[in-house]
C-alpha positions as a printed NumPy array, in Angstrom:
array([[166.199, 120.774, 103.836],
       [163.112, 121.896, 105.231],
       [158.979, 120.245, 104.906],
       [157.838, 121.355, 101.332],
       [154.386, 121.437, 103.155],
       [154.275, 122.702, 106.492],
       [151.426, 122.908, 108.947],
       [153.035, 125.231, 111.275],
       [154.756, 128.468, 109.985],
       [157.268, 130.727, 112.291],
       [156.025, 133.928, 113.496],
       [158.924, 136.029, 114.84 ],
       [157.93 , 137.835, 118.61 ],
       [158.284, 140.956, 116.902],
       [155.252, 140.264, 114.054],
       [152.456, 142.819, 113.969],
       [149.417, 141.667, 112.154],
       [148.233, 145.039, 112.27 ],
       [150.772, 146.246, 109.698],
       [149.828, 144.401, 107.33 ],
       [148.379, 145.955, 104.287],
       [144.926, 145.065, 103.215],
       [143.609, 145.181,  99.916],
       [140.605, 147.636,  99.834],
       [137.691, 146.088,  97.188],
       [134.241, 147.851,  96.697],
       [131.115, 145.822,  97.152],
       [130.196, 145.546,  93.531],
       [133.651, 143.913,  91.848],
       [133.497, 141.02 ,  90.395],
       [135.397, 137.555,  90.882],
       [135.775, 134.858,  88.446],
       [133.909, 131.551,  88.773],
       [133.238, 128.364,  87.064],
       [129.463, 127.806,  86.266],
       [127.064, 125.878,  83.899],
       [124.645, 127.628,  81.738],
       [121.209, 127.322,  83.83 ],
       [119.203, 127.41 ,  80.993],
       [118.779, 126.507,  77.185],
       [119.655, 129.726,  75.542],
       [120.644, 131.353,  71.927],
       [123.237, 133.847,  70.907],
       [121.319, 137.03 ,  69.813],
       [124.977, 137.944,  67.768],
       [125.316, 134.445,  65.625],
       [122.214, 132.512,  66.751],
       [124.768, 129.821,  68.323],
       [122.611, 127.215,  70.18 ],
       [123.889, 126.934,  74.044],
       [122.401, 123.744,  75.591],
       [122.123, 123.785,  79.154],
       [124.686, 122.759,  81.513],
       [127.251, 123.658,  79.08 ],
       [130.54 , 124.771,  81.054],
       [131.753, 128.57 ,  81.236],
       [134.653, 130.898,  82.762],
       [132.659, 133.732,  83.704],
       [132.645, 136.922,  86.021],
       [129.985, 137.136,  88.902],
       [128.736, 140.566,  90.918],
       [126.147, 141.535,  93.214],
       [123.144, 143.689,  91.821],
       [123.324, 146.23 ,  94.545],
       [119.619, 148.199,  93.523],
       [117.857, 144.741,  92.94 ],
       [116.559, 142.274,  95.952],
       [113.629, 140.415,  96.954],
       [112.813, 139.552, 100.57 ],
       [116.585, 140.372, 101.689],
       [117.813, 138.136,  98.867],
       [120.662, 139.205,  96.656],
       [120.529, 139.512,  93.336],
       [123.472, 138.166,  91.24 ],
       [124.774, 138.923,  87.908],
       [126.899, 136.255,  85.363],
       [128.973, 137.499,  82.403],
       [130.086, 134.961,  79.754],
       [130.974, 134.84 ,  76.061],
       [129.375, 132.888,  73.224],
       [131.507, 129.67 ,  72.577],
       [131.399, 130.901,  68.71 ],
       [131.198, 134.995,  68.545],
       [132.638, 135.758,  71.617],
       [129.911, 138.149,  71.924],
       [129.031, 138.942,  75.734],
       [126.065, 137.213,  77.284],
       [124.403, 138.523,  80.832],
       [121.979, 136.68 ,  82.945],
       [120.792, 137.24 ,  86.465],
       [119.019, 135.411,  89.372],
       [115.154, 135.623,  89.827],
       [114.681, 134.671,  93.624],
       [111.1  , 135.724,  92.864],
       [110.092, 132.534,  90.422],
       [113.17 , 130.933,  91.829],
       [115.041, 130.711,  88.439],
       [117.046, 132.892,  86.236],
       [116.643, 135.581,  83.585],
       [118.195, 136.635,  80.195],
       [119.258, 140.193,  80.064],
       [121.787, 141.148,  77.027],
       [123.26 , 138.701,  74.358],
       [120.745, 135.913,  74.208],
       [117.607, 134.972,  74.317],
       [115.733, 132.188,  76.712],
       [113.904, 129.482,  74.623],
       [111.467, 128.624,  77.559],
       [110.99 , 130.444,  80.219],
       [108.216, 128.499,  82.545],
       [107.263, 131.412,  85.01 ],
       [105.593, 132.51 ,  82.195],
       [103.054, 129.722,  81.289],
       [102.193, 130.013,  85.007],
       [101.535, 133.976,  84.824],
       [ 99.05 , 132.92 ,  81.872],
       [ 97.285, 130.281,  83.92 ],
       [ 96.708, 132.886,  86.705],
       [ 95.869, 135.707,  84.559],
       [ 92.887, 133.351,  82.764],
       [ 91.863, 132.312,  85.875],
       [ 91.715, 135.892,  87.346],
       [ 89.824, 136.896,  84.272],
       [ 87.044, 134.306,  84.221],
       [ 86.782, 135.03 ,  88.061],
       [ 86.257, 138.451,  87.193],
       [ 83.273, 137.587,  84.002],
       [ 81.615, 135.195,  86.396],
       [ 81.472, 138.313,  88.531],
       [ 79.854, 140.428,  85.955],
       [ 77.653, 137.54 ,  84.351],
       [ 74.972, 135.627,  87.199],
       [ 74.048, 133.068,  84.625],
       [ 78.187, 131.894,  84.645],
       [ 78.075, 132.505,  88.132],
       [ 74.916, 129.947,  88.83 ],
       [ 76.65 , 127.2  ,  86.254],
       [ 79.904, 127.603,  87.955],
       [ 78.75 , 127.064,  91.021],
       [ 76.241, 123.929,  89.882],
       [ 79.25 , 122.484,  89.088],
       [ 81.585, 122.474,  91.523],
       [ 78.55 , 121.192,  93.647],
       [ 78.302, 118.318,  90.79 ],
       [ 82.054, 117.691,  91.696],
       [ 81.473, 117.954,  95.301],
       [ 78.364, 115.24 ,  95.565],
       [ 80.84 , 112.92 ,  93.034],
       [ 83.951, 113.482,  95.407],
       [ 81.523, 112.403,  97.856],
       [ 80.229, 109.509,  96.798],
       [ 83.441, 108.147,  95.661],
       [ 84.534, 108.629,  99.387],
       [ 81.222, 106.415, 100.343],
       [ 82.181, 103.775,  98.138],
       [ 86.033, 103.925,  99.309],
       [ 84.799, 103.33 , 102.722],
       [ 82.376, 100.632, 102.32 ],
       [ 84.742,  98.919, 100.701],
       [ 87.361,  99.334, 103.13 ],
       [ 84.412,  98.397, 105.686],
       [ 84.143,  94.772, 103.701],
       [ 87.224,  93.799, 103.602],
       [ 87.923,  94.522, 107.565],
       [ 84.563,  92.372, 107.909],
       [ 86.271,  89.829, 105.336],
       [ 89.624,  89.92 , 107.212],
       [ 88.042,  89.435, 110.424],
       [ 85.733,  86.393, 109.416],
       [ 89.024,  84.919, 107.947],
       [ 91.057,  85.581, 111.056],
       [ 88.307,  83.982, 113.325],
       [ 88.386,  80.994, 110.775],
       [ 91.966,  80.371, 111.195],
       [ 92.04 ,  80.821, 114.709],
       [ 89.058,  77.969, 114.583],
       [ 91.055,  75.442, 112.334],
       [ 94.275,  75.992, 114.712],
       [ 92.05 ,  75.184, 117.789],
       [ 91.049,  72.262, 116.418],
       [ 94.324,  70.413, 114.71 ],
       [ 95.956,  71.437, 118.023],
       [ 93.017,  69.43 , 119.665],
       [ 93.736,  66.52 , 116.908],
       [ 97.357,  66.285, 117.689],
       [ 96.622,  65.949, 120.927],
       [ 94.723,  63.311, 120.914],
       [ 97.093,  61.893, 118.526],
       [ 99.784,  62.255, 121.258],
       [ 97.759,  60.576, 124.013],
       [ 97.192,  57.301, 122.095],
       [100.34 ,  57.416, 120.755],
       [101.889,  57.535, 124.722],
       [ 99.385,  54.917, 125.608],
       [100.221,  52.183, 122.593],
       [103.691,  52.791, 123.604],
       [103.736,  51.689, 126.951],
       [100.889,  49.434, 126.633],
       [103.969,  47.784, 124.087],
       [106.524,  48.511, 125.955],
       [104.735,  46.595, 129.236],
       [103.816,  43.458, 127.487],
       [107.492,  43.66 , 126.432],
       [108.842,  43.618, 129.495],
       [106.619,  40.889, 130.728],
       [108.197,  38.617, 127.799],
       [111.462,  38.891, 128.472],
       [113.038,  36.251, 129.625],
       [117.009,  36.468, 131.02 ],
       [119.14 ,  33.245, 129.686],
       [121.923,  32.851, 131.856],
       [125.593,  31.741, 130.639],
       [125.469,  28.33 , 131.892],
       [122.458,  27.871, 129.465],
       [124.221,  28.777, 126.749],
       [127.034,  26.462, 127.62 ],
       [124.596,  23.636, 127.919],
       [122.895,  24.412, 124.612],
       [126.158,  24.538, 122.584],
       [127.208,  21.524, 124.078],
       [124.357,  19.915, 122.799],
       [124.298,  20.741, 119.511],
       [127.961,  19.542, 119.3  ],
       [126.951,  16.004, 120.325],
       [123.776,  16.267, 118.824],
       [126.614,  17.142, 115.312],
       [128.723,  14.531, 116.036],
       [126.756,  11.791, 116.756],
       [126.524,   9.125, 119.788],
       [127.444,   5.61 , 119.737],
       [123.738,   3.195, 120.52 ],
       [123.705,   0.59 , 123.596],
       [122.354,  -2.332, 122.744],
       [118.916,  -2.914, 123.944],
       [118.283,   0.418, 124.636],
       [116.576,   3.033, 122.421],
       [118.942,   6.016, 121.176],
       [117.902,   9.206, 122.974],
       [116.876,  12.228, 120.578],
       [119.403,  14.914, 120.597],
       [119.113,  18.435, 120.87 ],
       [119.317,  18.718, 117.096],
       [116.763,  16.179, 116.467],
       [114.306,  17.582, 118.876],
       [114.674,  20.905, 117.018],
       [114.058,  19.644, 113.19 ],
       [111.476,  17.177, 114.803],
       [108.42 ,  17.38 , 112.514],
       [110.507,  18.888, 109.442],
       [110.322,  16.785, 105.982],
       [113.016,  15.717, 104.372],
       [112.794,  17.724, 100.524],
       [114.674,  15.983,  97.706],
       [116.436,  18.452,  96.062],
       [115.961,  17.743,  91.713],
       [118.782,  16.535,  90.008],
       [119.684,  19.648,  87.341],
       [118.997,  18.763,  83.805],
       [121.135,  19.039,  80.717],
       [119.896,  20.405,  77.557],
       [120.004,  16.248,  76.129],
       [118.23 ,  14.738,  79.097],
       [115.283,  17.695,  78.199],
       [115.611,  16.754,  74.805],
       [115.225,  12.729,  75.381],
       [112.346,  13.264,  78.101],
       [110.025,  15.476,  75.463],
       [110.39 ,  12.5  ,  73.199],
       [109.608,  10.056,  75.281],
       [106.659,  11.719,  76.442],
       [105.576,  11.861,  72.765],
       [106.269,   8.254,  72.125],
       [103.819,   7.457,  75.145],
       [101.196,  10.066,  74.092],
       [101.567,   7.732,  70.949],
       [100.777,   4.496,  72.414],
       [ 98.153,   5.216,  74.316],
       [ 96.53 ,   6.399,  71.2  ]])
């Protein structure tokens, strides 16, 4: 069996493209296309609301008496959801929006509230034009506005001016303190460096090598000096090792522990004496 989806197809050496029929469409037909209603709009037919975005199969064309600036026009046909009644908007490159023609009616359309704005504000242009007392207060206060613009702008940059001045003084400040604990810790350093080798000196002048034979001889010693040495008579005994090392040490009794009874006999014979002498 053959691919079910090929990439290439088999052209026979005899193929003509040139025979092939082409279908001949006019410039205005119209194609089907998938679209969302642009705007918030109501059936004129059965007053069904259509929020915007809702989804619609409709049929697009090309306005071929209507452009602006070179730009195309287009044309959407769709059916109400409830009547099935026909519904026809079209693009507005002008205001860059769209427009309701047949079938329903725009709730909002905001090119609108700006035409007002610019129609007022042609109109007063055109009474301040007519009327020089208008004319004088208009223009008092947009100098008003001008001299407050302006002093806001002063105040803006004096303030920016402070805190540069601030931010400087601050900068120097820091730049002072880090000066100066680098300088501590410096001097920190240096008499730390010196202590240590004035230590380290007087250490090495202390120490004091013991060779192995001394060891030998101490241990000996202390063994004899342990295990005691028979006396000549006539003849004092010669200290020891050990006895030259706990020369000048006294001899500490160590107290006999005490039993609850022997506490209990001594406090009454204390009180028996305390008796007496009375």
């Amino acid at each position: 069996m053959s691919e079910r989806k090929v990439l290439n197809k088999y052209y026979p050496p005899d193929f003509d493209p040139s025979k092939i029929p082409r279908l001949r469409q006019g410039k205005s037909r119209q194609i089907k296309v998938r679209l969302v209603a642009p705007f918030a709009m109501r059936c004129s037919t059965c007053g069904q609301w259509i929020g915007k975005g809702t989804k619609f199969n409709a049929r697009k064309e090309t306005v071929d008496s209507e452009s602006y600036l070179g730009i195309p026009v287009h044309r959407f046909y769709i059916r109400c959801q409830r009547c099935a009644a026909e519904i026809t908007f079209k693009t507005d490159p002008e205001n860059n929006n769209y427009i309701a023609e047949n079938g329903a009616q725009r709730n909002f359309e905001p090119w609108r509230e700006t035409q007002e704005i610019n129609a007022r504000l042609e109109q007063e242009k055109a009474d301040e034009a007519d009327d020089p007392m208008r004319a004088l207060e208009a223009r008092t206060e947009q100098s008003r506005r001008e001299l407050e613009g302006l002093d806001a702008l002063d105040e803006l940059r004096a303030g920016n001016a402070r805190g540069e001045r601030v931010a400087e003084e601050l900068r120097r400040a820091g730049r002072r303190e880090g000066a100066a604990e680098d300088a501590r810790c410096c001097r920190e350093d240096e008499a730390d460096g010196a202590l240590a080798k004035q230590v380290f000196a007087a250490g090495a002048q202390k120490i004091k090598r013991v060779r192995e034979e001394d060891v030998v001889e101490r241990e000996r010693l202390i063994k004899r000096a342990v295990g005691g040495q028979p006396q000549t008579a006539g003849k004092p005994a010669v200290p020891t090792a050990l006895s030259r090392a706990l020369r000048g040490v006294k001899a500490v009794k160590k107290p006999e522990p005490q039993t609850a009874l022997t506490g209990m006999l001594a406090a009454y014979g204390s009180d028996d004496d305390d008796d007496d002498s009375d």
